Short mmCIF file of C-alpha atoms and ligand atoms in Angstrom, two decimals:
data_model
loop_
_atom_site.label_atom_id
_atom_site.label_comp_id
_atom_site.label_asym_id
_atom_site.label_seq_id
_atom_site.Cartn_x
_atom_site.Cartn_y
_atom_site.Cartn_z
CA MET A 1 -24.01 4.48 -6.54
CA SER A 2 -23.69 4.78 -10.32
CA LYS A 3 -20.40 3.56 -11.78
CA ASN A 4 -20.09 6.77 -13.82
CA VAL A 5 -19.89 8.97 -10.72
CA SER A 6 -16.35 10.25 -10.04
CA ASP A 7 -14.25 8.79 -7.22
CA HIS A 8 -14.30 12.25 -5.57
CA THR A 9 -18.08 12.11 -5.30
CA LYS A 10 -18.03 8.47 -4.25
CA LEU A 11 -15.63 9.17 -1.37
CA ALA A 12 -17.93 11.91 -0.07
CA HIS A 13 -21.15 9.90 -0.27
CA LEU A 14 -20.59 6.16 -0.15
CA SER A 15 -21.18 4.01 2.92
CA ARG A 16 -23.50 6.53 4.53
CA ASP A 17 -26.45 4.38 5.49
CA GLU A 18 -29.14 6.62 6.99
CA GLU A 19 -30.36 3.86 9.30
CA VAL A 20 -26.90 3.72 10.87
CA LEU A 21 -26.18 7.46 10.77
CA GLN A 22 -29.51 8.60 12.28
CA GLY A 23 -28.98 12.09 10.86
CA ALA A 24 -25.29 12.40 11.70
CA VAL A 25 -22.74 12.76 8.91
CA ASN A 26 -20.38 10.12 10.28
CA PRO A 27 -21.25 6.69 11.70
CA PRO A 28 -21.01 5.85 15.39
CA VAL A 29 -18.07 3.88 16.77
CA HIS A 30 -19.87 0.68 17.58
CA ARG A 31 -17.95 -1.49 20.06
CA ALA A 32 -18.95 -5.11 20.69
CA SER A 33 -17.72 -8.54 21.52
CA THR A 34 -21.02 -10.11 22.65
CA ILE A 35 -24.04 -9.85 20.37
CA LEU A 36 -27.28 -10.65 22.18
CA PHE A 37 -29.89 -12.97 20.65
CA GLU A 38 -33.61 -12.82 21.35
CA ARG A 39 -34.16 -16.59 21.08
CA ALA A 40 -32.03 -19.59 22.03
CA GLU A 41 -33.08 -21.23 18.76
CA ASP A 42 -31.06 -18.61 16.87
CA LEU A 43 -27.78 -18.95 18.80
CA TYR A 44 -26.24 -21.50 16.45
CA SER A 45 -28.22 -20.62 13.38
CA SER A 46 -26.19 -19.69 10.32
CA LYS A 47 -28.67 -16.94 9.46
CA PRO A 48 -27.69 -13.89 11.56
CA LYS A 49 -25.24 -11.53 9.94
CA ARG A 50 -23.43 -11.05 13.23
CA SER A 51 -23.19 -13.58 15.99
CA TYR A 52 -19.98 -12.24 17.54
CA GLY A 53 -18.15 -8.89 17.43
CA ILE A 54 -15.15 -10.31 15.62
CA VAL A 55 -16.99 -10.04 12.30
CA GLY A 56 -17.06 -6.27 12.85
CA MET A 57 -19.91 -3.83 13.36
CA SER A 58 -21.48 -1.20 11.09
CA VAL A 59 -18.37 1.00 11.07
CA HIS A 60 -16.35 -1.95 9.74
CA ASP A 61 -19.02 -2.61 7.10
CA SER A 62 -18.91 1.03 6.02
CA LEU A 63 -15.13 1.03 5.73
CA ARG A 64 -15.05 -2.26 3.81
CA GLU A 65 -17.72 -0.97 1.44
CA ALA A 66 -15.79 2.28 0.88
CA PHE A 67 -12.55 0.46 0.03
CA CYS A 68 -14.44 -2.02 -2.11
CA THR A 69 -15.85 0.81 -4.23
CA LEU A 70 -12.50 2.60 -4.42
CA GLU A 71 -10.60 -0.52 -5.51
CA GLN A 72 -13.52 -1.75 -7.71
CA ALA A 73 -13.19 -5.02 -5.83
CA TYR A 74 -15.39 -8.01 -5.13
CA SER A 75 -14.78 -7.72 -1.35
CA VAL A 76 -12.39 -6.19 1.17
CA VAL A 77 -10.83 -7.65 4.32
CA LEU A 78 -9.41 -5.27 6.93
CA ALA A 79 -6.15 -6.15 8.71
CA PRO A 80 -4.49 -4.68 11.82
CA SER A 81 -1.53 -3.27 9.87
CA GLY A 82 -0.32 -2.89 6.31
CA LEU A 83 2.24 -5.60 6.97
CA ALA A 84 -0.47 -8.00 8.18
CA ALA A 85 -2.38 -7.23 4.96
CA CYS A 86 0.72 -8.30 2.97
CA THR A 87 1.29 -11.54 4.88
CA MET A 88 -2.34 -12.69 5.37
CA PRO A 89 -3.17 -13.51 1.75
CA LEU A 90 0.11 -15.43 1.38
CA LEU A 91 -0.82 -17.55 4.39
CA ALA A 92 -4.36 -17.94 3.06
CA ILE A 93 -3.39 -19.21 -0.39
CA CYS A 94 -0.10 -21.10 0.03
CA SER A 95 0.44 -24.63 1.34
CA ALA A 96 3.49 -26.78 1.97
CA GLY A 97 5.19 -27.62 -1.33
CA ASP A 98 4.12 -24.39 -3.06
CA HIS A 99 6.45 -21.82 -4.59
CA VAL A 100 6.02 -18.02 -4.44
CA LEU A 101 7.59 -15.35 -6.65
CA LEU A 102 8.37 -12.08 -4.94
CA SER A 103 9.25 -8.82 -6.61
CA ASN A 104 12.80 -7.87 -5.66
CA ASN A 105 11.62 -4.43 -4.47
CA ILE A 106 8.90 -5.51 -2.01
CA TYR A 107 8.54 -3.75 1.33
CA GLY A 108 11.40 -4.96 3.58
CA PRO A 109 9.25 -6.46 6.36
CA THR A 110 7.21 -8.43 3.75
CA ARG A 111 10.52 -9.81 2.47
CA ARG A 112 11.60 -10.58 6.06
CA PHE A 113 8.32 -12.43 6.72
CA CYS A 114 8.86 -14.59 3.63
CA GLU A 115 12.49 -15.30 4.48
CA ASN A 116 11.81 -16.16 8.13
CA HIS A 117 8.53 -18.04 7.87
CA LEU A 118 7.84 -19.50 4.42
CA PRO A 119 10.72 -22.04 4.63
CA ARG A 120 9.40 -23.17 8.02
CA LEU A 121 6.09 -23.95 6.30
CA ASN A 122 7.93 -25.71 3.46
CA ILE A 123 6.96 -22.99 1.00
CA GLU A 124 9.72 -22.02 -1.44
CA PHE A 125 10.23 -18.50 -2.77
CA ASP A 126 12.35 -16.68 -5.36
CA PHE A 127 12.72 -13.07 -6.38
CA PHE A 128 12.17 -11.52 -9.81
CA ASP A 129 13.33 -8.19 -11.18
CA PRO A 130 10.29 -5.86 -11.16
CA GLU A 131 11.50 -3.94 -14.19
CA ASN A 132 12.08 -7.09 -16.21
CA SER A 133 8.62 -8.66 -16.15
CA ASN A 134 9.18 -9.98 -19.69
CA ASN A 135 11.24 -12.81 -18.31
CA ILE A 136 8.77 -13.81 -15.56
CA LEU A 137 8.23 -17.15 -17.32
CA GLU A 138 11.84 -18.09 -16.60
CA HIS A 139 11.07 -17.91 -12.86
CA ILE A 140 7.80 -19.81 -12.89
CA LYS A 141 7.91 -23.43 -11.69
CA SER A 142 5.30 -26.17 -11.85
CA ASN A 143 4.46 -25.46 -8.18
CA THR A 144 4.33 -21.63 -8.39
CA LYS A 145 1.21 -20.57 -6.52
CA ALA A 146 1.50 -16.79 -6.23
CA ILE A 147 3.30 -13.74 -7.62
CA PHE A 148 3.66 -10.80 -5.23
CA MET A 149 4.35 -7.37 -6.80
CA GLU A 150 4.82 -3.88 -5.42
CA SER A 151 4.50 -1.11 -7.98
CA PRO A 152 6.22 1.23 -7.57
CA GLY A 153 8.62 -0.09 -4.93
CA SER A 154 8.31 2.22 -1.95
CA LEU A 155 12.05 3.02 -1.71
CA THR A 156 13.49 2.74 -5.21
CA MET A 157 10.31 3.40 -7.21
CA GLU A 158 10.61 0.75 -9.95
CA LEU A 159 7.36 -0.14 -11.70
CA THR A 160 6.18 -3.58 -12.72
CA ASP A 161 4.24 -4.36 -15.87
CA ILE A 162 1.24 -5.68 -13.91
CA PRO A 163 -0.98 -6.64 -16.89
CA ALA A 164 1.92 -8.60 -18.44
CA ILE A 165 2.41 -10.58 -15.23
CA VAL A 166 -1.34 -11.12 -14.83
CA ALA A 167 -1.55 -12.47 -18.39
CA VAL A 168 1.13 -15.08 -17.62
CA ALA A 169 -0.32 -15.97 -14.20
CA LYS A 170 -3.97 -16.34 -15.29
CA GLY A 171 -3.31 -19.14 -17.75
CA ARG A 172 -1.41 -21.07 -15.07
CA ASN A 173 -3.75 -20.74 -12.10
CA ILE A 174 -1.28 -18.56 -10.21
CA TRP A 175 -2.63 -15.95 -7.77
CA THR A 176 -1.40 -12.37 -8.27
CA LEU A 177 -0.96 -9.88 -5.42
CA VAL A 178 0.00 -6.20 -5.62
CA ASP A 179 1.04 -3.94 -2.76
CA ASN A 180 -0.93 -0.91 -3.96
CA THR A 181 -0.03 1.44 -1.10
CA TRP A 182 1.61 4.09 -3.32
CA GLY A 183 -1.35 4.16 -5.72
CA ALA A 184 -3.69 4.21 -2.68
CA GLY A 185 -6.53 2.66 -4.69
CA TRP A 186 -6.82 6.14 -6.16
CA PHE A 187 -4.16 6.35 -8.88
CA LEU A 188 -3.98 2.62 -9.61
CA LYS A 189 -6.79 0.03 -9.74
CA PRO A 190 -5.05 -3.37 -9.86
CA ILE A 191 -8.32 -5.33 -9.63
CA THR A 192 -9.43 -3.84 -12.96
CA MET A 193 -6.17 -5.21 -14.42
CA GLY A 194 -7.08 -8.74 -13.34
CA VAL A 195 -5.05 -8.84 -10.11
CA ASP A 196 -6.48 -11.19 -7.47
CA PHE A 197 -5.48 -9.28 -4.30
CA SER A 198 -4.82 -5.53 -4.13
CA ILE A 199 -3.21 -4.72 -0.80
CA GLN A 200 -2.84 -1.36 0.91
CA ALA A 201 -1.22 -0.10 4.05
CA ALA A 202 -4.20 2.07 4.99
CA SER A 203 -1.88 3.53 7.63
CA LYS A 204 -0.56 5.78 4.83
CA TYR A 205 -2.86 7.89 2.60
CA PRO A 206 -6.28 6.56 3.68
CA CYS A 207 -5.54 7.33 7.34
CA GLY A 208 -3.53 10.40 6.35
CA HIS A 209 -2.70 11.56 9.87
CA SER A 210 0.10 9.17 10.97
CA ASP A 211 -1.83 7.85 13.95
CA VAL A 212 -3.44 4.56 12.88
CA LEU A 213 -2.05 1.22 11.72
CA MET A 214 -4.30 -0.67 9.33
CA GLY A 215 -4.20 -2.71 6.15
CA THR A 216 -6.75 -3.60 3.50
CA ILE A 217 -6.91 -6.56 1.12
CA ALA A 218 -9.24 -6.11 -1.83
CA THR A 219 -10.19 -9.27 -3.71
CA GLY A 220 -10.92 -9.50 -7.41
CA SER A 221 -13.31 -12.46 -7.48
CA LYS A 222 -15.61 -14.73 -5.50
CA LYS A 223 -12.85 -17.38 -5.59
CA ALA A 224 -10.23 -15.02 -4.11
CA ASP A 225 -12.76 -13.77 -1.55
CA LYS A 226 -13.58 -17.33 -0.44
CA VAL A 227 -9.98 -18.33 0.23
CA LEU A 228 -9.21 -15.08 2.06
CA GLN A 229 -12.44 -14.97 4.11
CA ARG A 230 -11.79 -18.52 5.32
CA PHE A 231 -8.38 -17.51 6.66
CA ASP A 232 -9.70 -14.21 8.02
CA THR A 233 -12.37 -15.99 10.05
CA ASP A 234 -10.20 -18.88 11.23
CA SER A 235 -7.17 -16.75 12.23
CA GLY A 236 -9.02 -14.31 14.51
CA ASN A 237 -8.07 -11.30 12.41
CA PHE A 238 -9.71 -8.08 13.67
CA VAL A 239 -9.33 -4.30 13.63
CA SER A 240 -10.74 -2.05 16.34
CA PRO A 241 -13.87 -0.01 15.57
CA ASP A 242 -12.05 3.15 16.70
CA ASP A 243 -9.35 2.56 14.08
CA ALA A 244 -11.94 1.69 11.43
CA TRP A 245 -13.73 4.97 12.23
CA LEU A 246 -10.51 6.98 11.96
CA VAL A 247 -9.55 5.44 8.62
CA LEU A 248 -13.07 5.98 7.24
CA ARG A 249 -12.85 9.61 8.33
CA GLY A 250 -9.40 9.94 6.74
CA LEU A 251 -10.63 8.36 3.51
CA ARG A 252 -13.24 11.13 3.08
CA THR A 253 -10.48 13.73 2.56
CA MET A 254 -7.92 11.50 0.86
CA SER A 255 -8.57 12.78 -2.66
CA ALA A 256 -7.97 16.42 -1.66
CA ARG A 257 -4.79 15.51 0.21
CA LEU A 258 -3.50 13.32 -2.61
CA GLU A 259 -4.09 16.00 -5.24
CA ARG A 260 -2.12 18.56 -3.24
CA GLN A 261 0.58 16.06 -2.32
CA GLN A 262 0.91 15.01 -5.96
CA THR A 263 1.42 18.61 -7.14
CA SER A 264 3.79 19.52 -4.30
CA ALA A 265 5.86 16.34 -4.70
CA LEU A 266 6.27 17.02 -8.42
CA LYS A 267 7.45 20.57 -7.69
CA VAL A 268 9.98 19.34 -5.11
CA ALA A 269 11.11 16.45 -7.34
CA SER A 270 11.62 18.75 -10.37
CA TRP A 271 13.62 21.19 -8.24
CA LEU A 272 15.78 18.36 -6.86
CA SER A 273 16.43 17.03 -10.37
CA GLN A 274 18.27 20.31 -11.16
CA HIS A 275 20.33 20.31 -7.97
CA PRO A 276 24.08 19.75 -8.46
CA LYS A 277 24.35 17.45 -5.44
CA VAL A 278 21.57 15.17 -6.74
CA ALA A 279 22.56 12.38 -9.13
CA GLN A 280 19.03 11.13 -9.91
CA VAL A 281 15.44 11.67 -8.80
CA LEU A 282 13.43 8.46 -8.53
CA HIS A 283 9.87 9.60 -9.29
CA PRO A 284 7.87 7.69 -11.95
CA ALA A 285 5.90 10.77 -13.04
CA LEU A 286 9.10 12.52 -14.15
CA ALA A 287 9.82 11.96 -17.86
CA CYS A 288 13.41 10.94 -17.02
CA HIS A 289 12.26 7.94 -14.92
CA PRO A 290 13.05 4.63 -16.68
CA ASP A 291 9.46 3.36 -16.16
CA HIS A 292 7.73 6.65 -17.00
CA GLN A 293 5.85 5.20 -20.00
CA LEU A 294 4.51 2.34 -17.88
CA TRP A 295 3.41 4.83 -15.23
CA LYS A 296 1.62 6.90 -17.91
CA ARG A 297 -0.13 3.79 -19.22
CA ASP A 298 -1.31 2.34 -15.89
CA PHE A 299 -1.60 5.17 -13.34
CA THR A 300 -3.87 8.23 -13.31
CA GLY A 301 -1.51 10.26 -11.12
CA SER A 302 1.28 10.10 -8.58
CA SER A 303 1.33 10.31 -4.82
CA GLY A 304 3.67 12.25 -2.54
CA LEU A 305 6.36 9.61 -2.01
CA PHE A 306 9.60 9.57 -3.99
CA SER A 307 13.34 9.21 -3.51
CA PHE A 308 16.51 10.80 -4.78
CA LEU A 309 20.04 9.62 -5.16
CA LEU A 310 22.90 11.84 -3.98
CA HIS A 311 26.24 11.82 -5.74
CA PRO A 312 28.44 9.48 -3.69
CA THR A 313 29.13 11.03 -0.31
CA SER A 314 29.86 9.91 3.26
CA GLU A 315 27.18 8.60 5.60
CA ALA A 316 28.15 11.40 7.99
CA GLN A 317 27.25 13.96 5.30
CA VAL A 318 23.87 12.27 4.73
CA PHE A 319 23.18 12.46 8.47
CA LYS A 320 24.17 16.15 8.43
CA ILE A 321 21.71 16.85 5.62
CA LEU A 322 18.87 14.99 7.33
CA ASN A 323 19.59 16.48 10.75
CA SER A 324 19.46 20.01 9.41
CA LEU A 325 15.96 19.65 7.89
CA LYS A 326 13.39 21.80 9.70
CA TYR A 327 10.08 20.87 8.09
CA PHE A 328 10.76 17.23 7.30
CA GLY A 329 10.39 14.91 10.28
CA LEU A 330 12.80 11.99 10.44
CA GLY A 331 10.70 8.87 10.72
CA PHE A 332 9.31 5.78 9.04
CA SER A 333 5.96 5.42 7.32
CA TRP A 334 4.49 7.97 4.90
CA GLY A 335 1.26 9.41 3.49
CA GLY A 336 0.53 11.68 6.45
CA TYR A 337 -0.18 15.42 6.28
CA GLU A 338 3.36 16.17 7.45
CA SER A 339 6.52 15.73 5.39
CA LEU A 340 9.03 13.04 6.31
CA ALA A 341 12.55 12.08 5.24
CA ILE A 342 14.72 8.99 5.74
CA HIS A 343 17.92 7.66 4.25
CA CYS A 344 17.23 4.29 2.64
CA ASP A 345 20.55 2.50 2.31
CA PRO A 346 20.26 0.26 5.41
CA GLN A 347 16.93 -0.99 4.01
CA LEU A 348 18.06 -1.64 0.43
CA ILE A 349 18.11 -5.40 0.60
CA ARG A 350 17.97 -6.98 -2.83
CA THR A 351 18.55 -10.51 -4.07
CA ASN A 352 19.53 -11.29 -7.61
CA PRO A 353 19.99 -8.71 -9.07
CA LYS A 354 21.47 -6.87 -6.12
CA TRP A 355 20.92 -3.13 -5.72
CA PRO A 356 23.90 -1.42 -7.42
CA ASP A 357 25.80 0.62 -4.87
CA GLN A 358 25.48 3.96 -6.66
CA GLY A 359 25.32 6.49 -3.83
CA ASN A 360 23.02 7.38 -0.99
CA ILE A 361 19.25 7.40 -1.39
CA ILE A 362 17.01 9.74 0.57
CA ARG A 363 13.25 9.15 0.52
CA LEU A 364 10.77 11.98 1.00
CA SER A 365 7.09 11.80 1.86
CA ILE A 366 5.65 15.16 0.88
CA GLY A 367 2.90 16.44 3.17
CA LEU A 368 0.56 19.40 2.98
CA GLU A 369 3.12 22.15 3.67
CA GLU A 370 3.75 24.84 1.06
CA PRO A 371 6.17 23.34 -1.50
CA HIS A 372 8.28 26.54 -1.56
CA ASP A 373 8.95 26.11 2.15
CA LEU A 374 9.94 22.48 1.61
CA ILE A 375 12.24 23.43 -1.27
CA ALA A 376 13.87 26.18 0.82
CA ASP A 377 14.37 23.66 3.61
CA LEU A 378 15.96 21.09 1.28
CA SER A 379 18.10 23.81 -0.28
CA GLN A 380 19.63 24.88 3.03
CA ALA A 381 20.10 21.24 4.07
CA LEU A 382 21.82 20.19 0.83
CA ASN A 383 24.13 23.19 0.99
CA ILE A 384 25.26 22.39 4.51
C1 PLP B 1 4.83 -0.33 0.64
C2 PLP B 1 4.43 -0.64 2.03
N1 PLP B 1 3.65 -1.70 2.26
C3 PLP B 1 3.27 -2.04 3.49
C4 PLP B 1 3.66 -1.31 4.58
C5 PLP B 1 3.26 -1.75 5.96
O1 PLP B 1 2.34 -0.88 6.51
P1 PLP B 1 2.15 -0.76 8.09
O2 PLP B 1 3.15 0.24 8.55
O3 PLP B 1 0.75 -0.32 8.25
O4 PLP B 1 2.38 -2.11 8.66
C6 PLP B 1 4.48 -0.19 4.40
C7 PLP B 1 4.93 0.60 5.56
O5 PLP B 1 5.78 1.45 5.49
C8 PLP B 1 4.89 0.15 3.09
O6 PLP B 1 5.70 1.17 2.86
#
């Protein structure tokens, strides 16, 4: 498909191989472990594309191709969850004696994986302040192998100057990784900025219906692809064809959902920013956000996830607010068609600099409901 075609058109038409579809609009769910060979001579030949189901069937190929186009990547590896997609490339590229730099705002379970398992493998790690990428050089050591970013952070919404970090990393042979779940491969294209691995929790916007766990790792070069594919093959990584089918189906409507969620989230965020009980709205597309200029430079839009800070209040009051919401479900994850809310404080783990204890943060994932209904719901809850 021509590069000049819009992403909207691409999402509707790519990965629709007529030979596989046989007239249908969507591909079949193709389940397989054993692949039969016609001749014994071919069993151990390196030629066949598939010798065992673990490499995936046509539905996996279609999904990989779709993400590859969306992320403008060299290749894409699918993983059984977003978290697995964050940890896999680290395991693929790092060896004993290496050092990894982690953004201080990375997804909590990614942080937990690094804290619990990297030391066991004799891999060191440190954190850097995502909003202070200018001093990244101060954190780099002679054995730094990778820099892991998440922009914006999915709770506190700080942005990282990705091109600035890439510029420092490239000259030093350091791999760069970005958790691109908020940008969804739609609003941010890290590979085009020179990032080596763009990671998504496809469980969020690509799936869009809160019923599949999946991750994607897009690679930026043949070199990155080689190191990741090796680990993918050797570790037995696999996602089910049913899940691949569901995510491919979700991806077809992602642009329409994201456009509505973007508009609705901005309406809700703007309303919250005027509310007397709200100290600050953490949404990078609002002009008052400290990283707004960076967002304007690097992103083409904003998704439906943002947070807000209440003026200091008791935990009991925060629970009261959350418990009185009617249209916001209380639950983890985000990017589905239904709105969700959580309080973030128990998850706000930060190392050097620590998260300043400024009040209680509530995170909202805005779904497809009418924004006026969501605002009315928040209004009654905040006035409780
Ligand atoms: C930013 C971010 N990355 C990764 C993940 C992990 O995704 P999954 O739930 O599919 O493991 C999440 C999940 O909430 C997330 O918010």
